[in-house]
Amino acid sequence: MANAQDIEISGSELVSFVTTDWAGITRGRAVPYADLDRWLGKGCGWVPANAAITAFDPIGPDNPWGSSGDLRLLPDPDAGFSVAELPGASALHAYQCDIVGTDGAPWDCCPRTFLRRAIRDLEALGFQVVAAFEHEFQLLGEGPVAPAFSLQGQRVADPLGPVLVRALDDAGTEPEMFFPEYGRRQFEVTCRPAAALAAADRAVVIREVTREIARLLGSRASFSPRTAAEGVGNGVHVHVSLTDLAGQPVGFDAERPGRISEVAGRFAAGIIRHLPALCALTAPSVISYARLVPHHWSAAWTCFGDRNREATLRICPTTTLGGGDPARQLHYEYRALDASACPHLALGAIIRAGIEGLEANLPAPPLVDIDPGFLSDGEREALGVRRLPSSQTEALAALEADAVVSGWFSEEMLAGYRAMRAKERELVAGLSPADLAAKYASVY
């Protein structure tokens, strides 16, 4: 990530210390930039019950902490980012933080700590994850529309594309593409792959910088899984590949089905086995399940596919054009993910599931290369393909029923997470599909 300390700025500007919580909202506190050195080593105060804040701000009342306890947001010196040139606004400076106790000890409920520990445990097996998050978002309100994927669609939004790409480049996310997507006023932005922690950090930066640029250009960007009752939804796809500890790819084997190696197949099998429970963490909101429906190129089944966009875990294509090396390109795309999820919690859970597949020596899942919704019940059963949860309630029940996945978390975290999600359901109960979509679009 770009180091915010490398940017020459006015002493009157602010730098924020932030964490992205279980609800996928980036929150924190700001200090004068001129005093940054004084704060970097000690961070700023935080409160345990903040973990149970819903996306709509009311706190889950049955959380384990209540009014008690104190924590610190401790900045990661390697996770600072800055965008110095913003149209009509002060520079944006922030550090992503680990949540720690007042003695500096890691807090078990910190999403970034959860991801760090998953990375550590995968490294103990001799592997690393390289990842990249690709985001879809929509511009809300009235405005010019154009055909899907068209040059016209890019130009009617101008100067959003070049201003956003420049800002993301300044922030160190290494943007690769910006283009109009299939939906109404919908766009996609992608960045280059990075080590797992940096990839999750970049996902946060992309969301926050995109919202900021859209706001400054007089619009509003929403990454919500649904911004309207009808139309397409916004997904977040995380691309994952395995390397050894020296950074050499280990996922490719041209002689095996799908060209995935034995170790990559075992990793994928762990993800497929635990998909229903993973949804509680990667597609965690009530509105998520308006997107995860069959025949919508999203994800609806516990399915592993080769270049199949109805598969929840998809092997992506490779090319030899331009001298491309398939061994370095081959990777999976996890598709049951959206921006109501915390990137660190989601990626940590995916890695944990992959570790389970490695340690259990699971065989690679069968490849399903058609829409699973067109298979008979018997065909799906033979392939081990099951329907993903169709609601937040079902996903949380799958999490509780899966002793492996729930075992990754302390009882304290599970209790806090349940309290937060219960309050979320209470806050949206009885809303029409249109009002539900509008409520989530306003915060994501």
Steps between C-alpha positions, in 0.01 A plus 500: 500500500611860454648648816306805614816641660655539154243766400592861566191670641380786713514450876131590523391179326375188674603136490247232590560175685241255370371147529249328273254325726288186477230697318747607232495865612831684535502697825761673710639823640719779363793693643688805369752391243762719663475277811517169309833387645360536850205273422649232276651294779205508737194535279171641624219379722228259388213318668422124488127551442583690180541154345126447538400820317270421209543656157214733599679600827281363784701252707384144555380525861579139591871536426746362761659834589236760569657820630812330635854471372759697306708424193740678265504550124868437432613622154688258279795703365482298177129571447491877466349657191463852367323674216646849493323650198124493544275741311383767743588310818783452745734206452386159622750334736435184700658198659329165528528369853508188707272503804705423810465513876635794697813287554543447125388137502293399192123502554337172395206680338714715268433405134853592394644280777277215382646531150856529631461175694356317200797617292740381770340156519505458123868597495565229760383252233742651250259715296393859447195659340516770237165674453318784332150638559294625206211731584177596327322820596222722373446873484174579676232742389417634159764535234592403146482132414666309219522144367674241717879479469499781243755773441203736521435369851853590604486844343164610640649452847813699415710617681419232761719234339830687462464692827424179689782301341748779575382519861524123546847505350600774747360283782719208395232252390653445153176537303473290183162570341196723522202430275120524474326180608172330407268688737355848491778754573710210625879483486777265597845580631782250539852510637812287478539198729695527824580300812184415694513773766587770249224376268235537772638843591477602134135394490426746779691779324319439170159531666582812699685682223228419245230640728710810561569568132135449404389736779743771393379470141141555610379141499472212744653156458346196665654153524183353653412147379171651384430869438151437361239227524544421131811478285841352563688502827852605591742224583852489636704216356822402673763335284729260685811304402747293699878535502778345700685709758741622233210636295505232232155385376388155611146489363558393138518147361423467130432126534219525756131597457465876483882517491506541878766324703426248773571756772280762332222242473522423870485870583193543277333196657517659844329812369225302326439283808445800728327736254161519678666616822740729315202690360424634849834684476538573129136578408397609848219754465128457452524658154778260394245229430309710250812460285595135564228339289521241220550595135640848580874441450552560871518191722230267624655154536792323669655459160855494361523585134751562224421842349137461610343824627222315680762325716567646842867406466618542142829418331587806294637483145863550404660629183833456325456829314781742566717220632267422790589209727193290591669373817521854632150596386289206616284584803153469650228762523278487810164653402273482808638829630376856511588835653289450811780264608820602674778415251737382774241274663387362162847424366610358834202261494575392141862427594391313813266283293781429257726399788233251611510343154878479505519346846221250431660406166164542327474404133432777250126564456341389174494768234152617401507681169131581456251700704427269798141623500442303180613171656252258653493447875666162449776646284572770755505244781747284308729800457462614862343826387271663756305824502670782685301666780218714364485744795717646770316287756586182308863606462537568873340164576753335268780679686371374835461146362850486355722424798813552293416853382344616827806355674722759333348765727481562873164474672527873566525578131219265402274656762583851381451405137161341572391810693600734220325296230185458712477877540552543125205271427286690749583831329390381155210275597185563297661720234387457142765378254537855366539655845738225608723565199492876557594461867807289423597714201517800733774349717701282262 
